[in-house]
Tab-separated table of C-alpha atoms in Angstrom:
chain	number	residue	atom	x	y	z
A	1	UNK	CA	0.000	0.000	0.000
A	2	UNK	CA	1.705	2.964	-1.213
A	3	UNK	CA	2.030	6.393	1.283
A	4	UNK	CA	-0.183	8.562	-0.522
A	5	UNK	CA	-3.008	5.584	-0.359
A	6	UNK	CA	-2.422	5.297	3.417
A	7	UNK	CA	-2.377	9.451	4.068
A	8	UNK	CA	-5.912	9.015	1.520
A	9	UNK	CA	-7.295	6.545	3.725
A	10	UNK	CA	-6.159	7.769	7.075
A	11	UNK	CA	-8.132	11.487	5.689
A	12	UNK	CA	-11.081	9.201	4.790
A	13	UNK	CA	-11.374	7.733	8.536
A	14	UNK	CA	-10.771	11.480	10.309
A	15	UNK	CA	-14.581	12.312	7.819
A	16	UNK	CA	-15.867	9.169	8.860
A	17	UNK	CA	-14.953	10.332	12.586
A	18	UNK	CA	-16.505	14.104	11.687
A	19	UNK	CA	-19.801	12.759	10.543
A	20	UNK	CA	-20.154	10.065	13.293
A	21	UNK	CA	-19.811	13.001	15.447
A	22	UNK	CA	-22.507	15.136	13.420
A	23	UNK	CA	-24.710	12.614	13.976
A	24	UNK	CA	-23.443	12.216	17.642
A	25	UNK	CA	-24.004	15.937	18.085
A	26	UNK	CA	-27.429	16.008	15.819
A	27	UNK	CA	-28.862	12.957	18.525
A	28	UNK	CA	-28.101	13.991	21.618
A	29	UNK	CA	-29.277	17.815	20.745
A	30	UNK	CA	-32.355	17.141	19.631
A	31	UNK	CA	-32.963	14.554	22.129
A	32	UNK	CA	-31.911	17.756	24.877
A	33	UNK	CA	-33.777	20.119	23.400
A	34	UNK	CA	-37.138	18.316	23.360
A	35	UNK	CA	-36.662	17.672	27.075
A	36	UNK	CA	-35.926	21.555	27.596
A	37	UNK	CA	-39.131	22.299	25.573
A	38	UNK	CA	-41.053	19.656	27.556
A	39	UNK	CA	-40.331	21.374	30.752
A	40	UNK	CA	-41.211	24.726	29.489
A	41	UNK	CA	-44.387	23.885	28.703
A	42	UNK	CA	-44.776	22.655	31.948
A	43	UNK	CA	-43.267	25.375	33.849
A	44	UNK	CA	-45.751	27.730	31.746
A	45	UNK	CA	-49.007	25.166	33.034
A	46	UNK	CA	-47.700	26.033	36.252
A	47	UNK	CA	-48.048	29.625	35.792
A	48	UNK	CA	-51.177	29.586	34.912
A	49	UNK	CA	-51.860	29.142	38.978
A	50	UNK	CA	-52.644	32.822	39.949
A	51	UNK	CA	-49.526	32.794	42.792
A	52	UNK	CA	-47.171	31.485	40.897
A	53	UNK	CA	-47.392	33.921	38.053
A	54	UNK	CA	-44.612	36.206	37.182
A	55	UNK	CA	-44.467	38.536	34.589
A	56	UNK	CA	-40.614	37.733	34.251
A	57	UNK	CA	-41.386	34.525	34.046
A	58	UNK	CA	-43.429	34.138	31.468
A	59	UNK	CA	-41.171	36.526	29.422
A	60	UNK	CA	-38.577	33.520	29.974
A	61	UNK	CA	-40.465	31.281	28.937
A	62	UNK	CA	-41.527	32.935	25.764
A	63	UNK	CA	-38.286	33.389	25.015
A	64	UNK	CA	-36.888	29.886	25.573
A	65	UNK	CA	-40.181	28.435	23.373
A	66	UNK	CA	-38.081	30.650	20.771
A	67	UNK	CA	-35.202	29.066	21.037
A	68	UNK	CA	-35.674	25.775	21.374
A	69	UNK	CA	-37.282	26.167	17.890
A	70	UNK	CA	-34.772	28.226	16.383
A	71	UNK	CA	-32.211	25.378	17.260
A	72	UNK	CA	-34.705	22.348	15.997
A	73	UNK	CA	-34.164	24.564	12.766
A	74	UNK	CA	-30.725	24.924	13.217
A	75	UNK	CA	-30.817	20.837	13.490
A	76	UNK	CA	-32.375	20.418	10.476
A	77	UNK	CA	-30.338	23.241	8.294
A	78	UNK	CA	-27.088	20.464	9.728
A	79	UNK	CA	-25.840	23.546	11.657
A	80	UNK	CA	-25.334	21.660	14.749
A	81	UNK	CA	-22.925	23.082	16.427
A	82	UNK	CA	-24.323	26.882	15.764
A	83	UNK	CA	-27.712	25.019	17.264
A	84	UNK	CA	-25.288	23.328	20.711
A	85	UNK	CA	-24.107	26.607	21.049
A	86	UNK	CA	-27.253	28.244	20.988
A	87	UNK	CA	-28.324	25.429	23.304
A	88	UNK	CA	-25.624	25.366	25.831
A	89	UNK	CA	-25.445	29.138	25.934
A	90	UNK	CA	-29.088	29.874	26.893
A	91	UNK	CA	-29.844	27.312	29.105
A	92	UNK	CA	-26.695	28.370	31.339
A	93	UNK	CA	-27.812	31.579	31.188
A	94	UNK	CA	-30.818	30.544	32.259
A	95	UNK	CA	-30.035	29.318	35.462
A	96	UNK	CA	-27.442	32.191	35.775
A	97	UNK	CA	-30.527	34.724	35.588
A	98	UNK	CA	-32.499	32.944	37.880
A	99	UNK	CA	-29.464	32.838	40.071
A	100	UNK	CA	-29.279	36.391	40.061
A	101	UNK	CA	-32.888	37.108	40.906
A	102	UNK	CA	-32.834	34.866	43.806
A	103	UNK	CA	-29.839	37.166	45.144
A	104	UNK	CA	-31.699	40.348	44.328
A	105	UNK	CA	-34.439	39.099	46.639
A	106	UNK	CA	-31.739	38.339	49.008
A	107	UNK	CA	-33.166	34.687	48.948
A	108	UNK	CA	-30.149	32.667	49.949
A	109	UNK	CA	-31.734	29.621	49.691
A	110	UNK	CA	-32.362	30.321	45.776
A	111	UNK	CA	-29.083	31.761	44.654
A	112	UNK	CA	-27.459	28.647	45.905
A	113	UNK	CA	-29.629	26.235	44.453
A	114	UNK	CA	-29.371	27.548	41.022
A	115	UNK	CA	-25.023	28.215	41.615
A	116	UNK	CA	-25.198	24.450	42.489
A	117	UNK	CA	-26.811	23.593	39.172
A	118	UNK	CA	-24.148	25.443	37.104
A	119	UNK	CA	-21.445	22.309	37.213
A	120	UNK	CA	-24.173	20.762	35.380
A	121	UNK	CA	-23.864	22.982	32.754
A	122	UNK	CA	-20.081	21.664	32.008
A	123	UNK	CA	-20.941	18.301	31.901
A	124	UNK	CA	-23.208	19.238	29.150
A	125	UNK	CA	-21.003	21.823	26.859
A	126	UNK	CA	-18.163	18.927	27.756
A	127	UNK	CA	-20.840	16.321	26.079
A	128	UNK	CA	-21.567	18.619	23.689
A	129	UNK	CA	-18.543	20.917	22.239
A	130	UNK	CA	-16.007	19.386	24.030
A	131	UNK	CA	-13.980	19.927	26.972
A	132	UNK	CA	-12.501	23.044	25.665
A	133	UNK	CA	-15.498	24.516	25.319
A	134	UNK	CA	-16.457	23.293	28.953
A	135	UNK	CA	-13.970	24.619	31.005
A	136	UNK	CA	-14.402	28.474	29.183
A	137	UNK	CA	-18.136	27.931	30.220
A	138	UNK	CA	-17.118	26.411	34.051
A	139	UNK	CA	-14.211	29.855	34.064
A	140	UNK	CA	-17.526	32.340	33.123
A	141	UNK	CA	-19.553	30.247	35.859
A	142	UNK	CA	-17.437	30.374	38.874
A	143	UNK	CA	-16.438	34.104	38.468
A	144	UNK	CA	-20.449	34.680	38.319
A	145	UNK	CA	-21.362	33.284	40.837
A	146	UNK	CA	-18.630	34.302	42.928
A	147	UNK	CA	-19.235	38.157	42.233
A	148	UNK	CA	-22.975	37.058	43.073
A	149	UNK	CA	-21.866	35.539	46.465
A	150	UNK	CA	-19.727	39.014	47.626
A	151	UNK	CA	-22.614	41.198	46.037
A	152	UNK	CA	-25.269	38.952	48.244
A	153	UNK	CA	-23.656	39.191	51.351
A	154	UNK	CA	-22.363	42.803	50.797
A	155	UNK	CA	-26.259	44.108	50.726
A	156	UNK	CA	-27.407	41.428	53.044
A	157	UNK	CA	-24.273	41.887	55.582
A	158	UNK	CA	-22.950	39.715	57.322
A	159	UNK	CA	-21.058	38.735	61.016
A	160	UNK	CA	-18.255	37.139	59.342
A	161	UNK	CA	-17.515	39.397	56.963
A	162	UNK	CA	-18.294	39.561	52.907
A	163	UNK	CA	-15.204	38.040	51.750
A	164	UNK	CA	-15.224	35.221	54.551
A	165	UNK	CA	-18.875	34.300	54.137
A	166	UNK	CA	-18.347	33.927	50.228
A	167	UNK	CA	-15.944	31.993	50.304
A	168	UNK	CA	-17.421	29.703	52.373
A	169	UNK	CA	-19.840	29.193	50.530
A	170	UNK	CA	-17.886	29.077	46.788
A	171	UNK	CA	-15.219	26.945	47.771
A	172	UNK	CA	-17.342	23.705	47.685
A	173	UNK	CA	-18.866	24.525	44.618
A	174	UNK	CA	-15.620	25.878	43.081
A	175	UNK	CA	-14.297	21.983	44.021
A	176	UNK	CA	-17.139	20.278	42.579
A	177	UNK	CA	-16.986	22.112	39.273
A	178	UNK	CA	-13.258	21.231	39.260
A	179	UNK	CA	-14.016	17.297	39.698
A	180	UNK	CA	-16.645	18.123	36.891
A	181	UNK	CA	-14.665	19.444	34.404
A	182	UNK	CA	-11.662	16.935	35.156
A	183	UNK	CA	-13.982	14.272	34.545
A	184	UNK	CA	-15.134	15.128	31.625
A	185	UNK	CA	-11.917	16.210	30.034
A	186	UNK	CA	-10.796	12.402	31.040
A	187	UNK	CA	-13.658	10.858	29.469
A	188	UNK	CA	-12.734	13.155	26.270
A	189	UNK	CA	-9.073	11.987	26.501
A	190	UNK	CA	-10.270	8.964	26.840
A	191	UNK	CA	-12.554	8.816	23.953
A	192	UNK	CA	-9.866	10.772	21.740
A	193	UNK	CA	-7.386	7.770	22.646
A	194	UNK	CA	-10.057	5.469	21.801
A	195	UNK	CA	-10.485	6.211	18.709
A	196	UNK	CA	-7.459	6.968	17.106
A	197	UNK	CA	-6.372	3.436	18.281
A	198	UNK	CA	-9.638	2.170	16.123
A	199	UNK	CA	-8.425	3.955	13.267
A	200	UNK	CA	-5.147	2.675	13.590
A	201	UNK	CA	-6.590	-0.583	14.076
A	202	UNK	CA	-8.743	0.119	10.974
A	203	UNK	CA	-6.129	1.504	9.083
A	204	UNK	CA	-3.514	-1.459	9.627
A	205	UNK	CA	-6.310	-3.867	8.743
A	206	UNK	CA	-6.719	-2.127	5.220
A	207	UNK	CA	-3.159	-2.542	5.131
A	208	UNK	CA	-3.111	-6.015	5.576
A	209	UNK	CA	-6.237	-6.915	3.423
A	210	UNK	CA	-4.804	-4.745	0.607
A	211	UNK	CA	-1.085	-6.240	0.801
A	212	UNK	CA	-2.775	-10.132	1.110
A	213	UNK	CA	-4.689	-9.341	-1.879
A	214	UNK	CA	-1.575	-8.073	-3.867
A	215	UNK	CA	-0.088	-11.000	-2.499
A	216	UNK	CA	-2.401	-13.279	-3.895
A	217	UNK	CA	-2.345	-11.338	-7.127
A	218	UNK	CA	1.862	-12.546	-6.528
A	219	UNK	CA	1.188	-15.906	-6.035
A	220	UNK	CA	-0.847	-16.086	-8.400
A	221	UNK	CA	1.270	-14.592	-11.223
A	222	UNK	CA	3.917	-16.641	-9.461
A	223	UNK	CA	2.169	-20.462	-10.366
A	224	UNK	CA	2.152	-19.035	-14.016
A	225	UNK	CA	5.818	-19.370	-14.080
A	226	UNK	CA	5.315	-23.446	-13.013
A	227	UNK	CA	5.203	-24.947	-16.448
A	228	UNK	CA	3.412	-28.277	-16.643
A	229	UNK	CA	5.730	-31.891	-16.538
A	230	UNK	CA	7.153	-32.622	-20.127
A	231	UNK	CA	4.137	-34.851	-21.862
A	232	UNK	CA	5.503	-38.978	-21.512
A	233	UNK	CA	8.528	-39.191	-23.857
A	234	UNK	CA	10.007	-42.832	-24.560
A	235	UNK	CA	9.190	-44.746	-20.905
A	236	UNK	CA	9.849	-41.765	-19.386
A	237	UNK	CA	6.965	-40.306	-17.112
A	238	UNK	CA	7.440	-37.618	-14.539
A	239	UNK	CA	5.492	-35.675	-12.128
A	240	UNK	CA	6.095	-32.309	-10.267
A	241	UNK	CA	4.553	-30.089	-6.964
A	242	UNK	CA	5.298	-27.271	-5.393
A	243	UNK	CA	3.628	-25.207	-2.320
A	244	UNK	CA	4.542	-22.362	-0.861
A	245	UNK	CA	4.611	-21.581	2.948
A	246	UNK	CA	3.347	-18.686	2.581
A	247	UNK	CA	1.358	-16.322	-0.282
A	248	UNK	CA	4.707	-16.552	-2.201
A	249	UNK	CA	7.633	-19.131	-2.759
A	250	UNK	CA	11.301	-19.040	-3.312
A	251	UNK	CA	11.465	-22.525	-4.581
A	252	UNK	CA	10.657	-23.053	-7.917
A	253	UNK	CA	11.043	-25.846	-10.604
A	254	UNK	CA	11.408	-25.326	-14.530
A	255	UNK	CA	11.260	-28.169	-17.588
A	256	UNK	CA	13.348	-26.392	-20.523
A	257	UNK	CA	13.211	-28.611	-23.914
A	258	UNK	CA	16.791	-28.525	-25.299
A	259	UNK	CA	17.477	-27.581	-29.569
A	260	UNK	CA	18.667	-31.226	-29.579
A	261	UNK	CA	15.243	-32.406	-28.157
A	262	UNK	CA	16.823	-33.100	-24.740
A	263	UNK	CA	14.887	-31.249	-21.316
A	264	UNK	CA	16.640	-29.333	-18.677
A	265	UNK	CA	14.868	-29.979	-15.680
A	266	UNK	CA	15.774	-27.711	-12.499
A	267	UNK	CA	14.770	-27.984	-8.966
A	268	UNK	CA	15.877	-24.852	-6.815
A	269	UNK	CA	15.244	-23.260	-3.751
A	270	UNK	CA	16.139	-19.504	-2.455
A	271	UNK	CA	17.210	-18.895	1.434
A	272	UNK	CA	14.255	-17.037	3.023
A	273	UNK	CA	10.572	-16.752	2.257
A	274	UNK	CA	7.768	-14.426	0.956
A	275	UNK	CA	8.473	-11.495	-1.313
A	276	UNK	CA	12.270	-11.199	-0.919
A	277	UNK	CA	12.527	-14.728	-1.488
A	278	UNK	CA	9.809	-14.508	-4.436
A	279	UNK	CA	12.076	-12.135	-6.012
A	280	UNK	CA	15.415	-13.618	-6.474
A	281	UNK	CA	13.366	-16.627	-7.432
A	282	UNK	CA	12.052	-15.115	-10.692
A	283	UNK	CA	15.548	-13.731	-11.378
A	284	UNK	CA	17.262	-16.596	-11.349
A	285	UNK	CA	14.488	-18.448	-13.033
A	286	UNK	CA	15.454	-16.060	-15.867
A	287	UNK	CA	19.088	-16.227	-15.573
A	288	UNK	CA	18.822	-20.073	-15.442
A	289	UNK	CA	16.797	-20.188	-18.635
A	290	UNK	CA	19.101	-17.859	-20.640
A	291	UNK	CA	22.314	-19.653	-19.702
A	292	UNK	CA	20.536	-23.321	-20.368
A	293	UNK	CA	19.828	-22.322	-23.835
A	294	UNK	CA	23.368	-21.115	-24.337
A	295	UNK	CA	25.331	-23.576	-22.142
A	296	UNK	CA	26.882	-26.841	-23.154
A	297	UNK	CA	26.518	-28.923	-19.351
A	298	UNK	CA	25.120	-28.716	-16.339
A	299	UNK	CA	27.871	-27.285	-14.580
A	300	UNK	CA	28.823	-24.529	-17.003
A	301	UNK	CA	25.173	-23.312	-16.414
A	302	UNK	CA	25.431	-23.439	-13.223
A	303	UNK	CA	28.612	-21.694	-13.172
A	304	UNK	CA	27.310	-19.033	-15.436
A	305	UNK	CA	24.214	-17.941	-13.138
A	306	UNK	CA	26.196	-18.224	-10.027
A	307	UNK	CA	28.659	-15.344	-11.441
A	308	UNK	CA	25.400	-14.010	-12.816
A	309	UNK	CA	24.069	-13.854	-9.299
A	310	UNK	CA	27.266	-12.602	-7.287
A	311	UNK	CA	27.545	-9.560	-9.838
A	312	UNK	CA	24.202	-8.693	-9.080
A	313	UNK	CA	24.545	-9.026	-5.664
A	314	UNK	CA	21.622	-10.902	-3.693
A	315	UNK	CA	23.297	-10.324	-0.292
A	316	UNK	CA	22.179	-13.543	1.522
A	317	UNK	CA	19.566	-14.777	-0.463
A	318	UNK	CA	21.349	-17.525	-2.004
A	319	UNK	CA	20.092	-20.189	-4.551
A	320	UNK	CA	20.016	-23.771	-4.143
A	321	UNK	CA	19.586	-25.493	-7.527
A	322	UNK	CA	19.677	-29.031	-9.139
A	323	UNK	CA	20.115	-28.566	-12.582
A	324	UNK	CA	20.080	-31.691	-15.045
A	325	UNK	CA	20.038	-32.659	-18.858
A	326	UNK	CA	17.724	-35.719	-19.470
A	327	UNK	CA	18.610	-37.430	-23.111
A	328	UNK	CA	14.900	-39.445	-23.884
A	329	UNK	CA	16.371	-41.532	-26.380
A	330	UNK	CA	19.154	-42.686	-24.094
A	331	UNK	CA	17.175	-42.808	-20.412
A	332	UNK	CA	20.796	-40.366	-19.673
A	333	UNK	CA	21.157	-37.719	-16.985
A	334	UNK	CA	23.774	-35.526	-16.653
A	335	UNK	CA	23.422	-33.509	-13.556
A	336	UNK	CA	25.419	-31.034	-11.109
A	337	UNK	CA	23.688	-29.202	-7.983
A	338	UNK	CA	24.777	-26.285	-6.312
A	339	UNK	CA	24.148	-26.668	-2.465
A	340	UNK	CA	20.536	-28.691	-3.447
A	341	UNK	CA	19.679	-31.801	-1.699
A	342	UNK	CA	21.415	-34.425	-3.638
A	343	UNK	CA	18.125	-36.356	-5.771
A	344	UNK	CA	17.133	-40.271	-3.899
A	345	UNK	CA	17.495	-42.388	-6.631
A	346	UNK	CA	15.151	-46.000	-5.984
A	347	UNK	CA	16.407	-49.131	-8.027
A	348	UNK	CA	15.904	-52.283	-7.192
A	349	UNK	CA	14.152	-52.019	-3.720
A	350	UNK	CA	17.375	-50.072	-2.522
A	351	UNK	CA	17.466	-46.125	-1.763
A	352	UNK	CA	20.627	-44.192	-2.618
A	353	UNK	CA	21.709	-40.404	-2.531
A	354	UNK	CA	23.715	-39.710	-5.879
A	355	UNK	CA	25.609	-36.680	-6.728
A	356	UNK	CA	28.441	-34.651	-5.245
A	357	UNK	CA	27.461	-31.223	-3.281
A	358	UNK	CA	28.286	-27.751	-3.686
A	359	UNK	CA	27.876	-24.190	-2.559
A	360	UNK	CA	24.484	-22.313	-3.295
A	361	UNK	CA	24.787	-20.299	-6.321
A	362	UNK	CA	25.585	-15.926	-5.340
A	363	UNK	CA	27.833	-17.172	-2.573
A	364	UNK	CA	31.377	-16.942	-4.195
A	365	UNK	CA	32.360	-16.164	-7.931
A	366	UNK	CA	34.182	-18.384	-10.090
A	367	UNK	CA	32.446	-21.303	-8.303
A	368	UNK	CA	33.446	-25.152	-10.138
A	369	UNK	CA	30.516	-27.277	-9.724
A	370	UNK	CA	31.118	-31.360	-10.317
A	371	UNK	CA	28.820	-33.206	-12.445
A	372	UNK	CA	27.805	-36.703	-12.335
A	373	UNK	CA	26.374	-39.051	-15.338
A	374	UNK	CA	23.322	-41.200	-14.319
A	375	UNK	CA	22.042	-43.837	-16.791
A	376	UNK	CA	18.362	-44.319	-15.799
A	377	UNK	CA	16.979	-47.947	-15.688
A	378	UNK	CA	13.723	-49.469	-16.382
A	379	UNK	CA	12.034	-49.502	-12.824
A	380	UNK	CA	14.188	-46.161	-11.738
A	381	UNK	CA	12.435	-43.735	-9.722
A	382	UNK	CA	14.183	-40.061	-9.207
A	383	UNK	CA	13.521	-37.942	-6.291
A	384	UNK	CA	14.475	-34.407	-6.695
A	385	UNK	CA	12.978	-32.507	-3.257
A	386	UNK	CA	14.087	-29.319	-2.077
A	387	UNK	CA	14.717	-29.202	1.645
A	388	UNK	CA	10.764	-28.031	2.677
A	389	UNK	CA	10.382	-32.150	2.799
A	390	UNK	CA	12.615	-33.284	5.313
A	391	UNK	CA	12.770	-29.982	7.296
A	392	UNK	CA	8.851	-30.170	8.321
A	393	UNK	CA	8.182	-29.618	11.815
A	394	UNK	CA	4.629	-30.825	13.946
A	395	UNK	CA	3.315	-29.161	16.474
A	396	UNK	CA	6.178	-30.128	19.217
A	397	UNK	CA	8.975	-28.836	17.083
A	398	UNK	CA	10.429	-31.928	15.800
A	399	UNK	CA	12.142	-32.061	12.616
A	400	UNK	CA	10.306	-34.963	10.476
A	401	UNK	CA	14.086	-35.358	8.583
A	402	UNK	CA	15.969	-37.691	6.272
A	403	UNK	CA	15.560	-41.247	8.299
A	404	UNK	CA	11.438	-40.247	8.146
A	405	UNK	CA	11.485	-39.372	4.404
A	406	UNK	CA	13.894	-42.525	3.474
A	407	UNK	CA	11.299	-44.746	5.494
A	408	UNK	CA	8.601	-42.867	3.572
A	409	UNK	CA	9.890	-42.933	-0.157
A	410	UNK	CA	10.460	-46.591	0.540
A	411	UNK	CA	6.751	-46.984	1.538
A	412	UNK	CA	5.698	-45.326	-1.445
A	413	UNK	CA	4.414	-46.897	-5.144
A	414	UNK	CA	7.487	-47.815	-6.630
A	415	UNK	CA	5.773	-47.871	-10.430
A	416	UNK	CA	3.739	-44.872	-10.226
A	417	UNK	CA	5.243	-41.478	-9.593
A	418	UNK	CA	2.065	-39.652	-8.839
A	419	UNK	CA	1.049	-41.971	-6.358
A	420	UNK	CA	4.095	-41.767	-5.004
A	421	UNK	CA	4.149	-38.110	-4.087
A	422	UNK	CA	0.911	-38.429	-2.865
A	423	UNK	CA	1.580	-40.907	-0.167
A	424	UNK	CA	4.789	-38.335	0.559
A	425	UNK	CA	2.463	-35.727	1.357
A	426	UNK	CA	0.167	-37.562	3.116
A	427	UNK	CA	2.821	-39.072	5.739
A	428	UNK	CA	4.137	-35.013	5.908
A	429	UNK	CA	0.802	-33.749	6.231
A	430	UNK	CA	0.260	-36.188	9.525
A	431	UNK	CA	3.506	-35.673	10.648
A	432	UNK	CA	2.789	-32.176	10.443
A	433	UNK	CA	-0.592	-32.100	12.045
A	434	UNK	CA	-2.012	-29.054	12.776
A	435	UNK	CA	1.773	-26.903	12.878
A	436	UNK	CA	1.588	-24.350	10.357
A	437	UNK	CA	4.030	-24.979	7.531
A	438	UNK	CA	7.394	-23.433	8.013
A	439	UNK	CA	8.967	-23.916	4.525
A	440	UNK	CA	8.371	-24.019	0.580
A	441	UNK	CA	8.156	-27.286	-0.418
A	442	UNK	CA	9.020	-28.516	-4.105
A	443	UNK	CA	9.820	-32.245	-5.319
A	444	UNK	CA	9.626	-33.383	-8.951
A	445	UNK	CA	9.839	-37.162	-9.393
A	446	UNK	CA	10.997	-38.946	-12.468
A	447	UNK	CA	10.154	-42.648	-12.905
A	448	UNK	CA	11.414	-45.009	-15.757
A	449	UNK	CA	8.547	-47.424	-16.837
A	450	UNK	CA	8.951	-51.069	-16.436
């Protein structure tokens, strides 16, 4: 996933967050403001009781009838925050008012009930606009109602004295709208934190469905490269597999039909896994192919890519290859290998590794590789296996290795070379159980009919 796709993506979750909290906002406002409105219309029933009816009052509620539908418009034009503010704003000033006709009545008992309702009012611009917003509106508050307190006991006097007495009484309140505001700035923190590990969360999992689905795309492309076993030539039949560990593989096996009408058939396997792996795998696919067509042996070809590979410089992922020439008409191999798993060859019942060993190919130049001359026999079965087979692992850690896939080639069909990679994979596959699969695993087996 390239940069400017993340930075696209990342701008597509912080709308996403925006309009969540539009809708947030657009909710919880209307839900608020029909309550306000509710108990309006109550408060004016009320006042329709002869005692209880106030001149002031009803110009209050007149007012807030006013508002309450200005901001249900305000809702509905998607101004929502213009409408919170709106919201926020009058109702504090509502109890603020009150608050301060209470203390012009010199009714104590009044101007403290409505100061003690103001820490309300940051819980709800915290809810609403944020905890910014909140503590500006709990700063306003407490200065208020503080002047309110010294005016109050200034005209009502006092035994203590003005400053004494207000304090006394704004200190509490000044605590609890403290503890208010802290609160709600945590729960924003909180919320923040929240989600901008969800969008990180979000974000990564993009990532990750986006690079398994180019990674597919690589496999994919990848298995193209795999070209089918040579069609059966003389009493020659052979079969071939390969399965990556992972979305990609760094093993890889080719069938390359010779001017002459002889095949080049290679087995190889690059140090490492996934992409990197993937990578020098294609390479030296290519490099192998151009030198086999040039090439006169098995060895010079393999010299030739090795250099090929050095120049180029594949740092440590190095190439493991068995490379041989198979003459049809003859039933004649000539192959080398270049730190490959020498092939099993099974004649006669018996089970022999044939072949001298060398270094991978890219880890010194002017490598020599040997090469050894096989004459196939009727009955001959070829194992060529990179080293996925015997280095599978179960679920303890053990290594299935060589005495395990000696004892399991033996067990195998001896006249049928697709039956006999299918009873290979079967005894790996139960060996294996339910341990993931730790290596690329490619075999190609070549069996002389009877």
């Amino acid at each position: 996933m390239k940069s400017q796709d993340i930075q696209s993506f990342n701008e597509l979750l912080k709308q996403l967050d925006i309009e969540s909290d539009q809708i947030r906002l657009r909710f919880t406002l209307r839900m608020l403001n029909i309550l306000v409105l509710t108990l309006t219309i109550i408060a004016l029933l009320i006042m329709l009781i002869p005692p209880l009816s106030l001149p002031i009052a009803y110009i209050l509620v007149a007012i807030s009838i006013a508002i309450n539908g200005t901001i249900e418009w305000l809702i509905r034009r998607n101004r929502e925050i213009v409408g919170a503010r709106l919201f926020v704003g009058w109702t504090n000033l509502g109890i603020i008012v009150f608050m301060l006709i209470n203390a012009a009545r010199l009714d104590s008992i009044g101007m403290a009930m409505f100061a003690g309702i103001t820490p309300l009012f940051v819980i709800l611009n915290g809810l609403l606009l944020g905890w910014g917003f909140a503590g500006f509106v709990a700063i306003v508050n407490l200065v208020i109602v503080f002047l309110t307190y010294v005016w109050y006991f200034a005209t009502s006097g006092t035994t203590r004295g003005v400053f004494e007495e207000a304090t006394g009484f704004f200190i509490p309140l000044f605590l609890y709208t403290t503890l208010v505001w802290a609160a709600i700035s945590f729960y924003q923190y909180q919320l923040t934190t929240s989600r901008h590990r969800l969008n990180q969360a979000r974000s990564r999992l993009i990532q990750d469905q986006i690079l398994h689905h180019d990674l597919e795309i690589a496999r994919s492309l990848q298995q193209r490269l795999y070209p089918p076993p040579p069609p059966l030539f003389g009493n020659i039949r052979i079969v071939a597999y390969s399965e990556p560990a992972r979305e990609t593989s760094g093993d890889f096996y080719d069938f390359v039909q010779l001017a002459d009408g002889r095949w080049a058939i290679v087995v190889a396997d690059v140090t490492g896994k996934s992409i990197a792996a993937a990578m020098v795998m294609v390479m030296s696919r290519s490099i192998l192919r151009s030198y086999i067509a040039t090439e006169q042996s098995p060895a010079a070809v393999l010299r030739a890519t090795n250099n090929a590979l050095c120049r180029d410089g594949v740092d440590s992922q190095y190439v493991t290859v068995f490379l041989g020439i198979l003459d049809s008409s003859t039933n004649v191999m000539t192959f080398a290998t270049a730190g490959h798993p020498l092939p099993y060859l099974r004649r006669n019942g018996q089970i022999q590794e044939i072949g001298s060993g060398s270094l991978p190919l890219g880890t010194r130049l002017n490598r020599e590789y040997c090469e050894t001359t096989l004459q196939l026999q009727a009955g001959d079965q070829l194992f060529l296996l990179t080293d996925g087979f015997f280095e599978t692992r179960n679920a303890q850690r053990e290594l299935f290795g060589f005495e395990r896939l000696m004892i399991a080639i033996d067990q195998s069909d001896s006249t049928n070379p697709q039956r006999a990679l299918d009873h290979l994979l079967s005894v790996l596959n139960q060996f294996r159980g339910d341990a993931e699969q730790s290596d690329d695993m490619t075999g190609i087996i070549i069996q002389v009919l009877a």
